[in-house]
Amino acid sequence: MGQAALVTMGLLALLACRNGEEDSMIVTEVVPVDGGTLVITQAVERTAESRVTALPPPGPEADEPVILDLSIQVDEVTRLDPQRQTDESAADLVQNLFVGLTRLNNATGQIEPALAQGWTIGPDRLIWTFYLRDDIYWVRALRSGQIERVRQVTAEDVVFSVRRACDPATGTPFAFTLYIIAGCQAVNRSANPVAAPLDLVQVRAVDALTVEFQLVEPANHFLALTTLAVLRLVPAELLAELEDDWDSPANVMTSGPFVLSQDSIMGRQTILVRNPFWPLPFAGNIDRVNLYHVDTATAFRLWEEKALDLAPVPAAELSVVRAELSPRYRLVVSQEVFYLAYNFESEVFRHPELRRAFGAAIDRELVVEDVFSGRGVPLRHLTPEGVIGAPPRDEVGTGFSPDYARLQMAAGPYRDCRLMPPIRYMVSTLDVELQQAELIRQMWVDELFCEEEQIVIEQVQFGALLADTLADTKQQRPDVWHLGWASYYPDAENWFAVLDCRGTENRQRRPCGDVDELIRQAAQSAALDERWALYREIERRFFAQDGIEPLTPIYGRARYVMQQLWLEYAPASFGGEQYDAYRVNWLEKELERAQ
């Protein structure tokens, strides 16, 4: 019997065990009293409304929990630390296990309250004050299956976690995103990381349920930062006691909508169960999440056998999936965009007509299909869907327009591509990069009548590509190059770092103009509607037919996943999946699996 079949039988056996569960659950609460704590253990009904969140009847019968079966492509879960997470699997776990001040709703693309039930911005727009809920707790799962409520989450947890994220000793990836908080940059770049003065980070607990931040400048994207995993809270006392072992599955305390079950099988299965003390309503109906540690190919086979609700699509199966399995697959778009950037000091691309001509001659749909087998979405502007303030995919920008491209070529100083000097087109050493570059070069030959030998494709190591395109490099810079950008935080302000003439990412050496004042206004605009209107105008100024075209967006990265028809969910383009918003038609799932 094959591995996939064995694992499938194991999954189905685990699912069959649910019928023995009872209507009540055992919960343990640690209550502070004079001189210490009192541990209270009792059985409570699932519908109790006192200290345990009432759970809706999940399945066709009240004693059947609704189970979500997924795969996870790591051998085992070894780190849950929000301030140190670096991979997609960890992001999903952090999203569901740890509370933050806010979170990004994957279905609506809006920022919603979480621990913070509201917030205000001071008159100078430098002081942000968050008002916290009083009913979110640190909890842990015990070996007995009990869920222990340890203590309330407070403003001091926020202060500790933010300062820890800025602490150089923590090693927080992308800590620079928090430099907008006064003092964070000075602390993070401290000459003595072991003794960095954390109290310089300007976040303070006004009282147990109020926390205040001071920023270095007005920045409306700060609210988007509060959704990040890096600002999810961690319990100070557990870190003090266990240091780096605090987040091991056996020790961790969490505060999110799910709890890490001690029934998890090391290296084979990670189990999350609904947090009975979580006060916010679930948009979905999931009681338990089974995450099976299997590779992509095995996950796909398990999905075919109806043992998984979702599964990634292996590259080897992609053509069959797209040809035969619609509508059971979906394309999930991420906040990563790839583009061609133009050197504004190039003999060719210093001219806006030629930048527009070369951009409009690229058939993005053909690039996505021929090079990436459909794993992407063609783009006409920079900011991708899912980013706060991004315009709809086809609302702004020129896109593929051969006639317009030829008109722009004729309007330029050379009038004919064959009269232009040679172009250095720099890409990385990846085979797929060369394939894409050759396809785009052929489009320029076909649509603009360039000679192939005029466009010299140069492959270099990625590090050399970054170094040779820096604005202040001493090297001779290429005429055009291929790079990408991904969200550090899900707000369009982050994406304009690639376009802002004052930013370090202005590799094009584009001189400043009126559009840069619009970027500044958008960053500081207090009114959301005004800010979004400015975002659209900025994209138009860059990518419309009369736009500056400092770069040409080509595609946004995407991936195919297989989805059972009994599952409804909004996939995450950024920041981790939200299992509390997943909904399984449990009766349909049972019937399908019984066939």
Coordinates of C-alpha atoms in Angstrom, one line a residue:
M1 CA 0.0 0.0 0.0
G2 CA 1.4 3.4 -1.0
Q3 CA 2.3 6.3 1.4
A4 CA -0.6 8.4 0.3
A5 CA -3.1 5.6 0.9
L6 CA -1.7 4.9 4.4
V7 CA -1.9 8.5 5.4
T8 CA -5.4 8.8 4.0
M9 CA -6.5 5.8 6.2
G10 CA -4.9 7.5 9.1
L11 CA -6.8 10.7 8.5
L12 CA -10.1 9.0 8.1
A13 CA -9.5 7.0 11.3
L14 CA -8.8 10.2 13.2
L15 CA -12.0 11.7 11.8
A16 CA -14.0 8.7 12.9
C17 CA -13.0 9.3 16.5
R18 CA -15.1 12.4 16.8
N19 CA -18.3 10.5 17.6
G20 CA -17.1 9.8 21.1
E21 CA -16.9 13.4 22.2
E22 CA -19.3 14.8 24.7
D23 CA -21.5 17.9 24.8
S24 CA -19.5 19.3 27.7
M25 CA -15.9 20.3 28.0
I26 CA -13.5 20.5 30.9
V27 CA -11.9 24.0 31.3
T28 CA -9.4 25.1 33.9
E29 CA -9.2 28.8 35.0
V30 CA -6.3 30.3 37.0
V31 CA -7.8 33.0 39.2
P32 CA -5.6 35.5 41.1
V33 CA -6.3 35.7 44.9
D34 CA -4.5 37.3 47.8
G35 CA -1.0 35.7 48.1
G36 CA -1.2 33.6 45.0
T37 CA -3.6 31.9 42.5
L38 CA -6.5 29.5 42.7
V39 CA -7.0 26.9 40.0
I40 CA -10.6 26.1 39.3
T41 CA -11.5 23.1 37.1
Q42 CA -15.0 22.3 36.0
A43 CA -17.2 20.8 33.3
V44 CA -19.2 23.3 31.3
E45 CA -21.7 23.0 28.5
R46 CA -20.7 24.2 25.0
T47 CA -23.6 26.6 25.2
A48 CA -22.6 28.1 28.6
E49 CA -22.4 31.9 28.4
S50 CA -20.5 32.7 31.6
R51 CA -16.8 32.1 31.1
V52 CA -16.8 30.0 28.0
T53 CA -17.7 31.2 24.5
A54 CA -20.9 29.7 23.3
L55 CA -20.2 27.6 20.3
P56 CA -22.9 27.2 17.6
P57 CA -24.0 23.7 16.8
P58 CA -21.3 22.8 14.3
G59 CA -22.4 19.7 12.5
P60 CA -25.6 17.9 11.7
E61 CA -25.5 16.7 15.3
A62 CA -24.5 18.9 18.2
D63 CA -21.8 16.5 19.4
E64 CA -19.9 16.6 16.1
P65 CA -17.2 19.2 15.8
V66 CA -16.6 20.7 12.4
I67 CA -13.1 19.7 11.3
L68 CA -10.9 21.4 8.7
D69 CA -8.3 19.2 7.1
L70 CA -5.3 20.8 5.6
S71 CA -1.7 20.1 4.8
I72 CA 1.4 21.9 5.9
Q73 CA 4.7 21.6 4.0
V74 CA 7.1 21.5 6.9
D75 CA 8.4 18.4 8.7
E76 CA 7.3 19.8 12.0
V77 CA 6.4 23.0 13.7
T78 CA 9.4 24.2 15.6
R79 CA 8.9 27.9 16.1
L80 CA 5.7 29.9 16.8
D81 CA 7.3 33.1 17.9
P82 CA 5.4 36.0 16.1
Q83 CA 8.4 38.3 16.2
R84 CA 10.7 35.7 14.6
Q85 CA 8.4 33.9 12.1
T86 CA 9.8 33.8 8.6
D87 CA 7.8 31.3 6.5
E88 CA 4.3 31.0 5.2
S89 CA 3.3 28.0 7.4
A90 CA 4.4 29.9 10.5
A91 CA 2.4 33.0 9.4
D92 CA -0.8 30.8 9.2
L93 CA -0.2 29.6 12.8
V94 CA 0.6 33.0 14.2
Q95 CA -2.5 34.4 12.5
N96 CA -4.7 32.0 14.4
L97 CA -2.9 31.6 17.7
F98 CA -1.9 35.1 18.7
V99 CA -4.0 38.3 19.0
G100 CA -2.9 41.6 17.6
L101 CA -4.4 45.1 18.0
T102 CA -6.1 44.7 14.6
R103 CA -6.2 42.3 11.7
L104 CA -6.8 42.5 8.0
N105 CA -10.1 40.8 7.0
N106 CA -9.2 38.5 4.1
A107 CA -12.7 38.7 2.7
T108 CA -13.2 42.4 2.7
G109 CA -9.7 43.7 2.6
Q110 CA -10.5 46.1 5.5
I111 CA -8.7 46.5 8.8
E112 CA -10.9 45.3 11.7
P113 CA -10.6 45.6 15.5
A114 CA -9.1 42.7 17.4
L115 CA -7.6 43.3 20.8
A116 CA -8.2 47.0 20.2
Q117 CA -11.9 47.8 20.1
G118 CA -11.2 51.3 19.0
W119 CA -8.5 53.9 18.5
T120 CA -8.0 57.7 18.2
I121 CA -5.3 59.9 16.5
G122 CA -4.1 63.0 18.2
P123 CA -4.4 66.5 16.6
D124 CA -0.7 66.4 15.5
R125 CA -1.4 62.9 14.2
L126 CA 1.7 61.7 15.9
I127 CA 0.0 60.1 18.9
W128 CA -2.1 57.0 18.3
T129 CA -4.1 55.6 21.3
F130 CA -5.7 52.2 21.3
Y131 CA -8.5 51.1 23.7
L132 CA -8.3 47.4 24.4
R133 CA -11.0 44.8 25.1
D134 CA -11.1 43.4 28.6
D135 CA -12.2 39.8 27.6
I136 CA -9.2 38.4 25.7
Y137 CA -7.0 36.0 27.6
W138 CA -3.7 34.1 27.6
V139 CA -4.6 30.4 27.4
R140 CA -2.9 27.1 27.0
A141 CA -4.0 23.5 26.2
L142 CA -3.1 20.9 28.8
R143 CA -2.2 17.2 28.2
S144 CA -5.6 16.3 29.6
G145 CA -7.3 18.1 26.8
Q146 CA -8.4 20.9 29.1
I147 CA -8.1 24.6 28.0
E148 CA -6.5 26.7 30.8
R149 CA -7.3 30.4 31.0
V150 CA -4.2 32.0 32.6
R151 CA -4.7 35.7 32.7
Q152 CA -6.1 38.8 30.8
V153 CA -4.2 40.3 27.9
T154 CA -3.3 43.9 28.9
A155 CA -1.6 47.0 27.6
E156 CA 1.6 45.9 29.2
D157 CA 1.6 42.9 26.8
V158 CA 1.5 45.4 23.9
V159 CA 4.3 47.5 25.3
F160 CA 6.5 44.4 25.9
S161 CA 5.8 42.9 22.5
V162 CA 6.4 46.1 20.5
R163 CA 9.7 46.8 22.4
R164 CA 10.8 43.2 21.9
A165 CA 10.1 43.5 18.1
C166 CA 12.4 46.6 18.1
D167 CA 15.1 44.9 20.2
P168 CA 18.1 43.9 18.1
A169 CA 18.6 40.9 20.3
T170 CA 15.3 39.5 19.1
G171 CA 16.4 39.4 15.4
T172 CA 13.0 40.5 14.1
P173 CA 12.8 40.1 10.3
F174 CA 12.0 43.4 8.6
A175 CA 12.1 45.3 11.9
F176 CA 12.6 48.5 9.8
T177 CA 8.9 48.5 9.1
L178 CA 8.4 49.6 12.7
Y179 CA 10.9 52.5 12.5
I180 CA 7.9 54.8 12.2
I181 CA 7.4 54.3 16.0
A182 CA 9.6 56.9 17.8
G183 CA 12.7 55.3 19.2
C184 CA 12.4 52.0 17.4
Q185 CA 15.1 52.7 14.9
A186 CA 17.6 54.0 17.5
V187 CA 17.1 50.9 19.6
N188 CA 17.1 48.4 16.7
R189 CA 20.4 49.9 15.5
S190 CA 22.0 50.0 19.0
A191 CA 25.7 49.6 19.1
N192 CA 25.2 47.2 22.0
P193 CA 22.4 44.8 21.1
V194 CA 22.7 42.9 24.4
A195 CA 21.8 46.1 26.4
A196 CA 19.7 48.1 24.0
P197 CA 17.7 50.8 25.9
L198 CA 14.2 49.4 25.1
D199 CA 12.4 52.1 27.1
L200 CA 13.4 54.5 24.3
V201 CA 10.7 52.9 22.1
Q202 CA 7.8 55.2 22.5
V203 CA 4.9 52.9 23.4
R204 CA 3.4 53.1 26.8
A205 CA 0.5 51.6 28.8
V206 CA -1.7 54.5 29.9
D207 CA -3.6 52.0 32.0
A208 CA -4.4 48.3 31.9
L209 CA -6.6 48.7 28.8
T210 CA -5.1 51.7 27.0
V211 CA -1.9 51.9 25.0
E212 CA -0.3 54.9 23.4
F213 CA 2.2 55.1 20.5
Q214 CA 4.2 58.1 19.4
L215 CA 5.3 58.2 15.8
V216 CA 8.2 60.0 14.2
E217 CA 5.9 61.6 11.6
P218 CA 2.3 61.5 10.6
A219 CA 1.7 58.2 8.9
N220 CA -1.8 56.8 8.2
H221 CA -0.3 53.4 7.1
F222 CA 0.5 52.8 10.8
L223 CA -2.9 51.1 11.2
A224 CA -1.8 48.6 8.6
L225 CA 1.3 47.9 10.6
T226 CA -0.9 46.9 13.6
T227 CA -2.1 43.9 11.5
L228 CA 1.3 42.4 11.1
A229 CA 2.5 39.2 12.7
V230 CA 5.5 41.0 14.1
L231 CA 3.1 43.0 16.4
R232 CA 1.2 40.0 17.6
L233 CA 1.5 39.8 21.4
V234 CA 3.7 37.5 23.4
P235 CA 3.6 36.8 27.2
A236 CA 6.5 38.4 29.0
E237 CA 6.5 36.0 32.0
L238 CA 6.8 32.9 29.8
L239 CA 9.8 34.4 27.9
A240 CA 11.4 35.3 31.2
E241 CA 10.9 31.8 32.5
L242 CA 11.7 29.7 29.4
E243 CA 13.6 32.1 27.2
D244 CA 13.9 30.6 23.6
D245 CA 11.8 27.5 24.6
W246 CA 8.7 29.6 25.4
D247 CA 7.1 29.0 22.0
S248 CA 7.7 25.3 21.8
P249 CA 4.4 23.4 21.2
A250 CA 4.7 21.9 24.7
N251 CA 5.1 25.3 26.5
V252 CA 3.4 28.0 24.5
M253 CA 0.6 30.2 25.7
T254 CA -1.5 31.9 23.1
S255 CA -4.3 34.4 22.8
G256 CA -6.0 34.0 19.4
P257 CA -9.2 32.3 18.2
F258 CA -7.5 28.9 18.2
V259 CA -5.3 27.0 20.7
L260 CA -2.5 24.6 19.9
S261 CA -3.7 21.2 21.0
Q262 CA -1.3 18.9 23.0
D263 CA -2.7 16.0 20.9
S264 CA -0.5 17.2 18.1
I265 CA 1.7 14.4 16.8
M266 CA 5.3 15.7 16.5
G267 CA 6.4 15.7 12.9
R268 CA 3.2 14.2 11.6
Q269 CA 0.2 16.4 12.6
T270 CA -0.4 19.8 14.2
I271 CA -3.9 20.3 15.7
L272 CA -5.6 23.5 16.5
V273 CA -8.9 23.6 18.5
R274 CA -11.3 26.5 18.9
N275 CA -10.4 28.7 21.9
P276 CA -13.5 28.5 24.2
F277 CA -12.6 31.9 25.8
W278 CA -12.3 33.8 22.5
P279 CA -15.0 36.6 22.6
L280 CA -15.1 37.7 19.0
P281 CA -17.7 36.0 16.7
F282 CA -16.5 33.4 14.2
A283 CA -17.4 34.2 10.6
G284 CA -17.0 30.5 9.9
N285 CA -17.9 27.3 11.8
I286 CA -14.6 25.5 12.3
D287 CA -14.0 23.8 15.7
R288 CA -10.8 21.9 14.9
V289 CA -8.0 22.2 12.3
N290 CA -5.9 19.2 11.4
L291 CA -2.7 20.2 9.7
Y292 CA -0.9 17.2 8.2
H293 CA 2.8 17.4 7.6
V294 CA 3.1 16.0 4.1
D295 CA 4.8 17.1 0.9
T296 CA 2.9 18.8 -2.0
A297 CA 2.5 15.7 -4.0
T298 CA 1.1 13.7 -1.1
A299 CA -1.3 16.5 -0.2
F300 CA -2.7 16.6 -3.7
R301 CA -3.3 12.8 -3.6
L302 CA -5.0 13.1 -0.3
W303 CA -7.2 15.9 -1.7
E304 CA -8.1 13.6 -4.6
E305 CA -9.2 11.0 -2.0
K306 CA -11.3 13.6 -0.2
A307 CA -9.1 13.5 2.9
L308 CA -8.1 17.1 2.6
D309 CA -10.3 20.2 2.2
L310 CA -7.6 22.2 0.4
A311 CA -4.3 21.2 -1.2
P312 CA -1.5 22.9 -3.2
V313 CA -1.1 21.9 -6.8
P314 CA 2.2 20.2 -7.7
A315 CA 3.8 21.6 -10.9
A316 CA 3.6 18.1 -12.5
E317 CA -0.3 18.1 -12.1
L318 CA -0.9 21.7 -13.2
S319 CA -1.8 21.0 -16.8
V320 CA -4.3 18.2 -15.9
V321 CA -5.8 20.4 -13.1
R322 CA -6.4 23.3 -15.4
A323 CA -7.8 21.2 -18.2
E324 CA -10.1 18.8 -16.2
L325 CA -10.7 19.9 -12.6
S326 CA -12.5 23.2 -12.9
P327 CA -14.2 24.6 -10.8
R328 CA -12.4 22.7 -8.0
Y329 CA -9.2 24.7 -8.3
R330 CA -8.8 28.4 -7.7
L331 CA -6.0 30.9 -8.3
V332 CA -4.8 32.6 -5.1
V333 CA -3.0 35.9 -5.7
S334 CA -0.3 37.0 -3.4
Q335 CA 1.0 40.6 -2.9
E336 CA 4.1 40.1 -5.0
V337 CA 4.6 41.9 -8.3
F338 CA 7.3 41.6 -10.9
Y339 CA 8.2 44.4 -13.3
L340 CA 10.7 45.9 -15.7
A341 CA 12.5 49.1 -14.5
Y342 CA 14.0 51.7 -16.8
N343 CA 17.2 53.6 -16.3
F344 CA 16.3 57.3 -16.6
E345 CA 20.0 58.0 -17.7
S346 CA 19.9 55.5 -20.5
E347 CA 20.3 56.8 -24.0
V348 CA 17.0 55.1 -24.9
F349 CA 14.9 55.1 -21.7
R350 CA 15.5 58.7 -20.7
H351 CA 12.7 59.4 -23.2
P352 CA 9.1 58.8 -21.8
E353 CA 7.8 57.9 -25.2
L354 CA 10.2 55.0 -25.4
R355 CA 9.4 53.7 -21.9
R356 CA 5.7 53.8 -22.9
A357 CA 6.4 52.1 -26.2
F358 CA 8.4 49.2 -24.7
G359 CA 5.9 48.8 -21.9
A360 CA 2.8 48.7 -24.1
A361 CA 4.4 46.2 -26.4
I362 CA 4.5 43.5 -23.7
D363 CA 1.6 41.0 -23.7
R364 CA 1.4 40.3 -20.0
E365 CA -1.2 37.5 -20.5
L366 CA 1.2 35.6 -22.8
V367 CA 4.0 36.0 -20.3
V368 CA 1.9 34.6 -17.5
E369 CA 0.7 31.7 -19.6
D370 CA 3.8 30.7 -21.5
V371 CA 6.4 31.2 -18.8
F372 CA 4.4 30.5 -15.6
S373 CA 1.7 28.2 -16.7
G374 CA -1.0 30.6 -15.6
R375 CA 0.4 31.1 -12.1
G376 CA 0.0 34.8 -12.1
V377 CA -2.2 37.7 -13.0
P378 CA -1.3 40.3 -15.7
L379 CA -1.0 43.8 -14.3
R380 CA -1.3 47.3 -15.7
H381 CA -0.4 49.2 -12.6
L382 CA 1.9 48.5 -9.6
T383 CA -0.2 48.0 -6.5
P384 CA -1.8 44.4 -6.5
E385 CA -5.2 43.4 -5.3
G386 CA -5.5 42.8 -1.6
V387 CA -3.4 45.8 -0.8
I388 CA -5.4 48.6 1.0
G389 CA -6.0 51.4 -1.5
A390 CA -5.1 49.4 -4.6
P391 CA -7.3 50.1 -7.6
P392 CA -9.1 47.2 -9.3
R393 CA -6.8 45.2 -11.6
D394 CA -8.0 46.7 -14.9
E395 CA -9.0 50.2 -13.8
V396 CA -5.7 52.1 -14.2
G397 CA -2.9 51.7 -16.7
T398 CA -2.3 51.1 -20.4
G399 CA -1.4 47.4 -20.5
F400 CA -0.8 45.6 -23.8
S401 CA -1.5 47.9 -26.7
P402 CA 0.6 47.3 -29.8
D403 CA -0.9 50.2 -31.9
Y404 CA -0.3 52.7 -29.0
A405 CA 3.2 51.2 -28.6
R406 CA 4.1 51.9 -32.2
L407 CA 2.6 55.4 -32.0
Q408 CA 4.8 56.2 -29.0
M409 CA 7.9 54.8 -30.8
A410 CA 7.2 57.0 -33.8
A411 CA 6.8 60.0 -31.4
G412 CA 10.2 59.4 -29.8
P413 CA 13.5 60.8 -30.9
Y414 CA 14.5 57.7 -32.9
R415 CA 11.1 57.1 -34.6
D416 CA 12.3 53.6 -35.5
C417 CA 13.5 51.0 -33.1
R418 CA 16.2 49.9 -35.5
L419 CA 17.8 53.3 -35.3
M420 CA 18.3 53.1 -31.5
P421 CA 21.6 52.2 -29.8
P422 CA 21.9 48.7 -28.2
I423 CA 20.0 48.0 -25.0
R424 CA 21.4 46.1 -21.9
Y425 CA 18.6 44.0 -20.5
M426 CA 19.7 42.6 -17.1
V427 CA 18.0 39.6 -15.3
S428 CA 19.1 37.1 -12.7
T429 CA 20.6 33.7 -13.5
L430 CA 17.3 31.8 -13.0
D431 CA 16.2 29.8 -16.1
V432 CA 12.7 31.2 -15.9
E433 CA 14.1 34.7 -15.9
L434 CA 15.9 34.0 -19.2
Q435 CA 12.8 32.5 -20.7
Q436 CA 10.8 35.5 -19.8
A437 CA 13.4 37.9 -21.1
E438 CA 13.6 36.1 -24.4
L439 CA 9.8 36.1 -24.8
I440 CA 9.6 39.9 -24.0
R441 CA 12.5 40.6 -26.4
Q442 CA 10.6 38.7 -29.2
M443 CA 7.5 40.9 -28.4
W444 CA 9.7 44.0 -28.9
V445 CA 10.9 42.6 -32.2
D446 CA 7.4 41.7 -33.4
E447 CA 5.5 44.8 -32.2
L448 CA 8.2 47.5 -32.4
F449 CA 10.3 46.0 -35.3
C450 CA 13.5 46.0 -33.2
E451 CA 16.4 43.9 -34.3
E452 CA 17.0 41.0 -31.9
E453 CA 20.7 41.7 -31.6
Q454 CA 19.9 45.3 -30.4
I455 CA 18.6 43.9 -27.2
V456 CA 21.4 42.2 -25.2
I457 CA 20.1 40.0 -22.4
E458 CA 22.6 39.8 -19.6
Q459 CA 22.3 37.3 -16.8
V460 CA 24.0 38.0 -13.5
Q461 CA 23.7 36.7 -9.9
F462 CA 20.8 38.2 -8.1
G463 CA 23.1 40.0 -5.7
A464 CA 25.0 41.6 -8.6
L465 CA 21.7 42.6 -10.2
L466 CA 20.7 44.5 -7.0
A467 CA 24.1 46.0 -6.7
D468 CA 24.4 47.1 -10.3
T469 CA 21.0 48.8 -10.2
L470 CA 21.4 50.8 -7.0
A471 CA 20.8 54.5 -7.6
D472 CA 24.3 55.3 -6.1
T473 CA 26.2 52.4 -7.7
K474 CA 29.6 53.2 -9.3
Q475 CA 29.0 50.4 -11.9
Q476 CA 27.6 51.1 -15.3
R477 CA 23.9 50.6 -14.9
P478 CA 21.8 48.5 -17.4
D479 CA 19.2 50.2 -19.5
V480 CA 16.4 48.0 -18.3
W481 CA 16.2 45.2 -15.7
H482 CA 13.8 42.8 -14.1
L483 CA 12.9 42.9 -10.3
G484 CA 10.0 42.3 -8.0
W485 CA 8.4 43.8 -4.9
A486 CA 6.3 42.3 -2.1
S487 CA 4.3 43.8 0.6
Y488 CA 6.0 44.5 3.9
Y489 CA 2.6 45.7 5.1
P490 CA -0.7 45.7 3.2
D491 CA -1.1 49.4 2.3
A492 CA -0.4 51.1 -1.0
E493 CA 2.0 53.5 0.8
N494 CA 4.4 50.6 1.0
W495 CA 4.3 50.1 -2.8
F496 CA 5.1 53.7 -3.6
A497 CA 8.5 53.2 -2.0
V498 CA 9.4 51.7 -5.4
L499 CA 8.2 54.8 -7.2
D500 CA 8.9 57.7 -4.8
C501 CA 11.9 59.8 -6.1
R502 CA 13.1 60.3 -2.5
G503 CA 13.2 56.7 -1.6
T504 CA 16.2 54.3 -1.6
E505 CA 14.3 52.1 -4.1
N506 CA 14.4 54.8 -6.8
R507 CA 16.8 52.7 -8.8
Q508 CA 15.6 54.3 -12.0
R509 CA 17.0 57.7 -10.8
R510 CA 13.7 59.3 -11.7
P511 CA 13.9 63.0 -10.9
C512 CA 11.2 64.4 -8.6
G513 CA 8.0 65.9 -9.9
D514 CA 4.4 66.7 -9.0
V515 CA 3.5 63.1 -8.5
D516 CA 5.9 62.9 -5.5
E517 CA 4.0 65.6 -3.7
L518 CA 0.8 63.4 -4.2
I519 CA 2.7 60.5 -2.6
R520 CA 3.5 62.7 0.4
Q521 CA -0.1 63.9 0.6
A522 CA -1.4 60.4 0.5
A523 CA 0.9 59.2 3.3
Q524 CA -0.4 62.0 5.6
S525 CA -4.0 62.3 4.5
A526 CA -6.4 61.8 7.4
A527 CA -9.4 61.0 5.4
L528 CA -9.5 57.5 4.0
D529 CA -11.6 58.3 0.9
E530 CA -9.2 61.2 0.1
R531 CA -6.2 58.9 0.5
W532 CA -7.6 56.2 -1.8
A533 CA -8.4 58.8 -4.4
L534 CA -4.8 60.0 -4.2
Y535 CA -3.6 56.4 -4.6
R536 CA -5.5 56.0 -7.8
E537 CA -4.3 59.4 -9.2
I538 CA -0.7 58.4 -8.4
E539 CA -1.1 55.1 -10.3
R540 CA -2.7 57.0 -13.2
R541 CA 0.2 59.6 -13.3
F542 CA 2.6 56.7 -13.6
F543 CA 0.9 54.2 -15.8
A544 CA -1.9 55.8 -17.9
Q545 CA -1.2 56.5 -21.6
D546 CA 0.4 59.8 -20.8
G547 CA 2.1 58.5 -17.7
I548 CA 5.7 58.7 -16.6
E549 CA 6.2 54.9 -16.9
P550 CA 9.3 54.6 -14.7
L551 CA 8.7 50.8 -14.7
T552 CA 6.4 48.4 -16.4
P553 CA 4.4 46.1 -14.1
I554 CA 4.1 42.6 -15.8
Y555 CA 2.4 40.2 -13.4
G556 CA 1.5 39.4 -9.8
R557 CA 2.5 36.1 -8.5
A558 CA -0.3 33.5 -7.8
R559 CA -0.6 29.9 -7.0
Y560 CA -3.2 27.2 -7.7
V561 CA -4.9 25.4 -4.9
M562 CA -7.5 22.5 -5.0
Q563 CA -10.7 23.3 -3.0
Q564 CA -13.4 20.8 -2.1
L565 CA -16.9 22.0 -3.0
W566 CA -18.0 21.7 0.6
L567 CA -15.6 24.4 1.7
E568 CA -16.1 28.2 1.6
Y569 CA -13.2 30.6 2.5
A570 CA -11.5 33.8 1.5
P571 CA -7.8 33.0 0.9
A572 CA -5.1 35.3 2.3
S573 CA -3.1 37.3 -0.1
F574 CA -1.0 38.5 2.8
G575 CA -0.5 37.7 6.5
G576 CA -1.8 34.2 7.0
E577 CA -5.0 32.2 6.6
Q578 CA -7.9 32.9 9.0
Y579 CA -9.4 29.6 10.0
D580 CA -12.1 31.2 12.1
A581 CA -13.6 32.5 8.8
Y582 CA -13.6 29.1 7.0
R583 CA -16.9 27.4 6.6
V584 CA -17.4 23.6 6.0
N585 CA -20.7 22.1 5.0
W586 CA -20.2 19.2 7.3
L587 CA -23.1 17.1 6.1
E588 CA -21.9 17.4 2.5
K589 CA -18.4 16.6 3.5
E590 CA -19.5 13.5 5.4
L591 CA -21.7 12.3 2.5
E592 CA -18.9 12.8 -0.1
R593 CA -16.4 10.9 2.0
A594 CA -18.8 8.1 2.5
Q595 CA -19.1 7.4 -1.2

